[in-house]
Coordinates of C-alpha atoms in Angstrom, one line a residue:
X1 CA 0.0 0.0 0.0
X2 CA 1.2 3.5 -0.8
X3 CA 0.0 6.8 0.6
X4 CA 0.4 10.0 -1.4
X5 CA -1.1 13.4 -2.3
X6 CA -2.1 13.8 -5.9
X7 CA 0.1 16.4 -7.8
X8 CA -2.9 18.7 -8.3
X9 CA -3.5 18.8 -4.5
X10 CA 0.1 19.6 -3.9
X11 CA 0.3 22.3 -6.6
X12 CA -2.8 24.0 -5.3
X13 CA -1.5 23.8 -1.7
X14 CA 2.3 24.3 -2.0
X15 CA 2.8 24.7 1.8
X16 CA 1.4 21.3 2.6
X17 CA 3.4 19.1 4.9
X18 CA 2.1 15.7 5.9
X19 CA 3.3 13.3 8.5
X20 CA 2.5 9.6 8.2
X21 CA 2.9 7.0 11.0
X22 CA 2.1 3.3 11.0
X23 CA 2.0 0.9 13.9
X24 CA 1.1 -2.7 14.3
X25 CA -0.1 -4.3 17.5
X26 CA -2.6 -1.6 18.7
X27 CA -5.1 -2.9 21.3
X28 CA -8.1 -1.2 23.0
X29 CA -6.9 -1.9 26.6
X30 CA -4.2 0.7 27.1
X31 CA -4.8 3.5 29.7
X32 CA -4.2 6.9 28.2
X33 CA -6.1 9.2 30.7
X34 CA -3.0 10.9 32.1
X35 CA -1.5 11.5 28.6
X36 CA -4.8 12.8 27.2
X37 CA -5.1 15.2 30.2
X38 CA -1.6 16.4 29.6
X39 CA -2.2 17.3 25.9
X40 CA -5.6 18.7 26.7
X41 CA -4.0 20.9 29.3
X42 CA -1.6 22.3 26.6
X43 CA -4.6 23.1 24.4
X44 CA -6.4 24.7 27.3
X45 CA -3.5 27.0 28.0
X46 CA -3.4 28.1 24.4
X47 CA -7.1 28.7 24.2
X48 CA -6.9 30.9 27.3
X49 CA -5.1 33.4 25.1
X50 CA -7.7 33.4 22.4
X51 CA -10.1 31.3 20.3
X52 CA -8.8 28.7 17.9
X53 CA -10.0 30.8 14.9
X54 CA -6.9 33.0 15.4
X55 CA -4.4 30.1 15.5
X56 CA -2.1 30.2 12.4
X57 CA -2.6 26.5 11.9
X58 CA -6.4 26.9 11.7
X59 CA -6.3 30.1 9.6
X60 CA -4.2 28.2 7.0
X61 CA -6.9 25.5 6.8
X62 CA -9.6 28.1 6.5
X63 CA -7.8 29.7 3.6
X64 CA -7.5 26.3 1.9
X65 CA -11.1 25.5 2.4
X66 CA -12.1 28.9 1.0
X67 CA -9.9 28.3 -2.0
X68 CA -11.7 25.0 -2.6
X69 CA -15.0 26.7 -2.5
X70 CA -16.0 25.5 0.9
X71 CA -17.3 28.1 3.4
X72 CA -14.7 27.8 6.1
X73 CA -17.1 28.4 9.0
X74 CA -19.4 25.7 7.7
X75 CA -16.8 23.1 6.8
X76 CA -14.0 23.1 9.3
X77 CA -10.9 21.0 9.4
X78 CA -11.0 18.3 12.1
X79 CA -8.6 20.1 14.4
X80 CA -10.7 23.2 14.5
X81 CA -13.8 21.2 15.1
X82 CA -12.1 19.4 18.0
X83 CA -10.8 22.7 19.5
X84 CA -14.3 24.3 19.3
X85 CA -15.9 21.4 21.0
X86 CA -13.2 21.3 23.7
X87 CA -13.5 25.0 24.3
X88 CA -17.2 24.7 24.7
X89 CA -17.4 21.4 26.7
X90 CA -14.0 21.3 28.4
X91 CA -13.4 17.8 27.3
X92 CA -13.8 15.4 24.3
X93 CA -15.8 12.2 24.2
X94 CA -13.8 9.0 24.7
X95 CA -13.9 6.5 21.9
X96 CA -10.8 4.3 21.8
X97 CA -7.5 4.9 23.6
X98 CA -5.6 5.4 20.3
X99 CA -8.3 7.7 18.9
X100 CA -8.5 9.6 22.2
X101 CA -4.7 10.0 22.2
X102 CA -4.7 11.2 18.6
X103 CA -7.5 13.7 19.3
X104 CA -5.6 15.1 22.3
X105 CA -2.4 15.5 20.3
X106 CA -4.4 17.2 17.6
X107 CA -5.8 19.6 20.2
X108 CA -2.3 20.4 21.5
X109 CA -0.8 21.0 18.0
X110 CA -4.0 22.4 16.3
X111 CA -3.2 20.1 13.4
X112 CA -5.7 17.5 11.9
X113 CA -4.8 14.0 12.8
X114 CA -6.5 11.0 11.1
X115 CA -6.2 7.4 12.3
X116 CA -7.3 4.6 10.0
X117 CA -7.6 0.9 10.2
X118 CA -5.2 -0.3 7.5
X119 CA -7.1 -3.5 7.0
X120 CA -10.1 -1.5 5.9
X121 CA -8.3 0.3 3.1
X122 CA -8.0 -1.5 -0.3
X123 CA -4.9 -0.8 -2.3
X124 CA -3.2 2.5 -2.4
X125 CA -4.6 5.5 -0.5
X126 CA -4.4 8.9 -2.3
X127 CA -5.5 12.4 -1.3
X128 CA -7.1 13.5 -4.5
X129 CA -10.1 15.1 -6.1
X130 CA -13.2 12.8 -6.1
X131 CA -14.7 11.7 -9.4
X132 CA -18.2 11.6 -7.8
X133 CA -18.3 7.8 -8.0
X134 CA -16.6 7.1 -4.7
X135 CA -18.6 5.7 -1.8
X136 CA -18.3 7.3 1.7
X137 CA -19.7 5.6 4.8
X138 CA -20.6 7.9 7.7
X139 CA -19.9 7.1 11.3
X140 CA -23.6 6.2 11.6
X141 CA -23.4 3.8 8.6
X142 CA -25.1 6.0 6.0
X143 CA -23.6 6.0 2.5
X144 CA -22.8 9.3 0.7
X145 CA -21.2 10.2 -2.6
X146 CA -18.6 13.0 -2.5
X147 CA -19.0 15.8 -4.9
X148 CA -16.9 15.7 -8.1
X149 CA -13.7 17.6 -7.5
X150 CA -14.0 17.4 -3.7
X151 CA -10.7 16.4 -2.1
X152 CA -10.9 13.0 -0.4
X153 CA -8.8 10.2 0.9
X154 CA -9.6 7.6 -1.8
X155 CA -8.4 4.0 -2.0
X156 CA -8.0 1.6 -4.9
X157 CA -11.5 0.2 -4.6
X158 CA -13.1 3.7 -5.0
X159 CA -14.0 4.1 -1.4
X160 CA -13.6 7.6 0.2
X161 CA -12.1 7.5 3.7
X162 CA -12.7 11.2 4.3
X163 CA -14.9 14.0 3.0
X164 CA -13.7 17.5 2.2
X165 CA -10.1 16.5 2.8
X166 CA -9.6 17.0 6.6
X167 CA -13.2 17.8 7.5
X168 CA -14.6 14.4 8.3
X169 CA -13.3 10.9 8.5
X170 CA -15.2 7.8 7.3
X171 CA -16.8 5.3 9.6
X172 CA -15.6 2.5 7.3
X173 CA -12.0 2.7 8.3
X174 CA -12.5 4.2 11.8
X175 CA -10.3 2.6 14.5
X176 CA -12.3 0.1 16.6
X177 CA -11.6 -2.5 19.2
X178 CA -10.6 -5.1 16.6
X179 CA -8.1 -2.8 14.9
X180 CA -4.5 -3.9 15.1
X181 CA -2.6 -2.0 12.4
X182 CA -3.1 1.7 12.0
X183 CA -2.2 4.5 9.6
X184 CA -2.0 7.9 11.3
X185 CA -1.9 11.0 9.0
X186 CA -1.3 14.6 10.2
X187 CA -1.5 17.4 7.7
X188 CA -0.7 21.1 8.0
X189 CA -0.4 24.2 5.8
X190 CA 0.8 27.0 8.1
X191 CA 4.3 28.6 7.9
X192 CA 5.9 26.5 10.6
X193 CA 4.4 23.2 9.4
X194 CA 7.8 21.9 8.4
X195 CA 8.8 22.0 12.1
X196 CA 5.5 21.3 13.7
X197 CA 4.5 18.1 11.8
X198 CA 7.8 16.3 12.5
X199 CA 7.4 17.3 16.2
X200 CA 3.9 15.9 16.2
X201 CA 5.1 12.6 14.7
X202 CA 7.9 12.4 17.3
X203 CA 5.3 12.9 20.1
X204 CA 3.0 10.2 18.7
X205 CA 5.9 7.8 18.2
X206 CA 6.9 8.3 21.8
X207 CA 3.3 7.8 23.1
X208 CA 2.8 4.6 21.1
X209 CA 6.1 3.2 22.3
X210 CA 5.2 4.0 25.9
X211 CA 1.6 3.0 25.9
X212 CA 1.4 0.1 23.4
X213 CA 5.1 -0.8 23.3
X214 CA 4.9 -1.2 19.5
X215 CA 7.3 -0.3 16.8
X216 CA 6.3 2.5 14.4
X217 CA 7.4 3.7 11.0
X218 CA 7.2 7.4 10.3
X219 CA 7.7 9.7 7.3
X220 CA 7.3 13.4 6.6
X221 CA 5.8 14.0 3.1
X222 CA 6.6 17.1 1.2
X223 CA 6.6 18.1 -2.5
X224 CA 10.1 16.6 -2.8
X225 CA 9.1 13.3 -1.2
X226 CA 5.3 13.0 -1.8
X227 CA 4.8 9.2 -1.4
X228 CA 5.4 6.6 1.4
X229 CA 5.0 2.8 1.4
X230 CA 2.7 1.6 4.2
X231 CA 3.0 -1.9 5.6
X232 CA -0.2 -3.9 5.3

């Protein structure tokens, strides 16, 4: 399996930096409460100085969504949605220890982080414009068709694993209790993304090693190195 961003996506968003991490041996029985609280605390400190709409990480995604014809206050990147919910409720719902950890790290870095079950992805995974024929399964199990030209995570079987790029993940490849092998993708567009995305990967690598005691493989994808092989 290979993961990459289509050339058209990269040319339209030249500041894009993506971090990819894979891990095998994930289980649902690891305690992450203390680590989630730590990262949530970092986000809380930052939010105390101003709402997430002013963060450079979020502003960059808003500009990208606007350039794609998506009203940025209607369709928000996943990190902005998490930060808004966290600012409102003071916490996030708990779903699965790995997802909870990724969400907390996303809060701390204000960068969208997606976690996918590798066994639910067929063939290569590309971030590319949709044809309109892809099938997207919501978290509740409903089936949708992305709009032609909408940027999605699409696999070789024509299944969309996200909608509107970083706006919403698919329920089809969501991490669940039976998940063992994961693909984690972090994407950023702001000026310091070249520093922040590798730091985020290092953070997640350390957390996975400490919590799950699993080996990971990580890569930073840029225009010069746009593709990575993902173990199945």
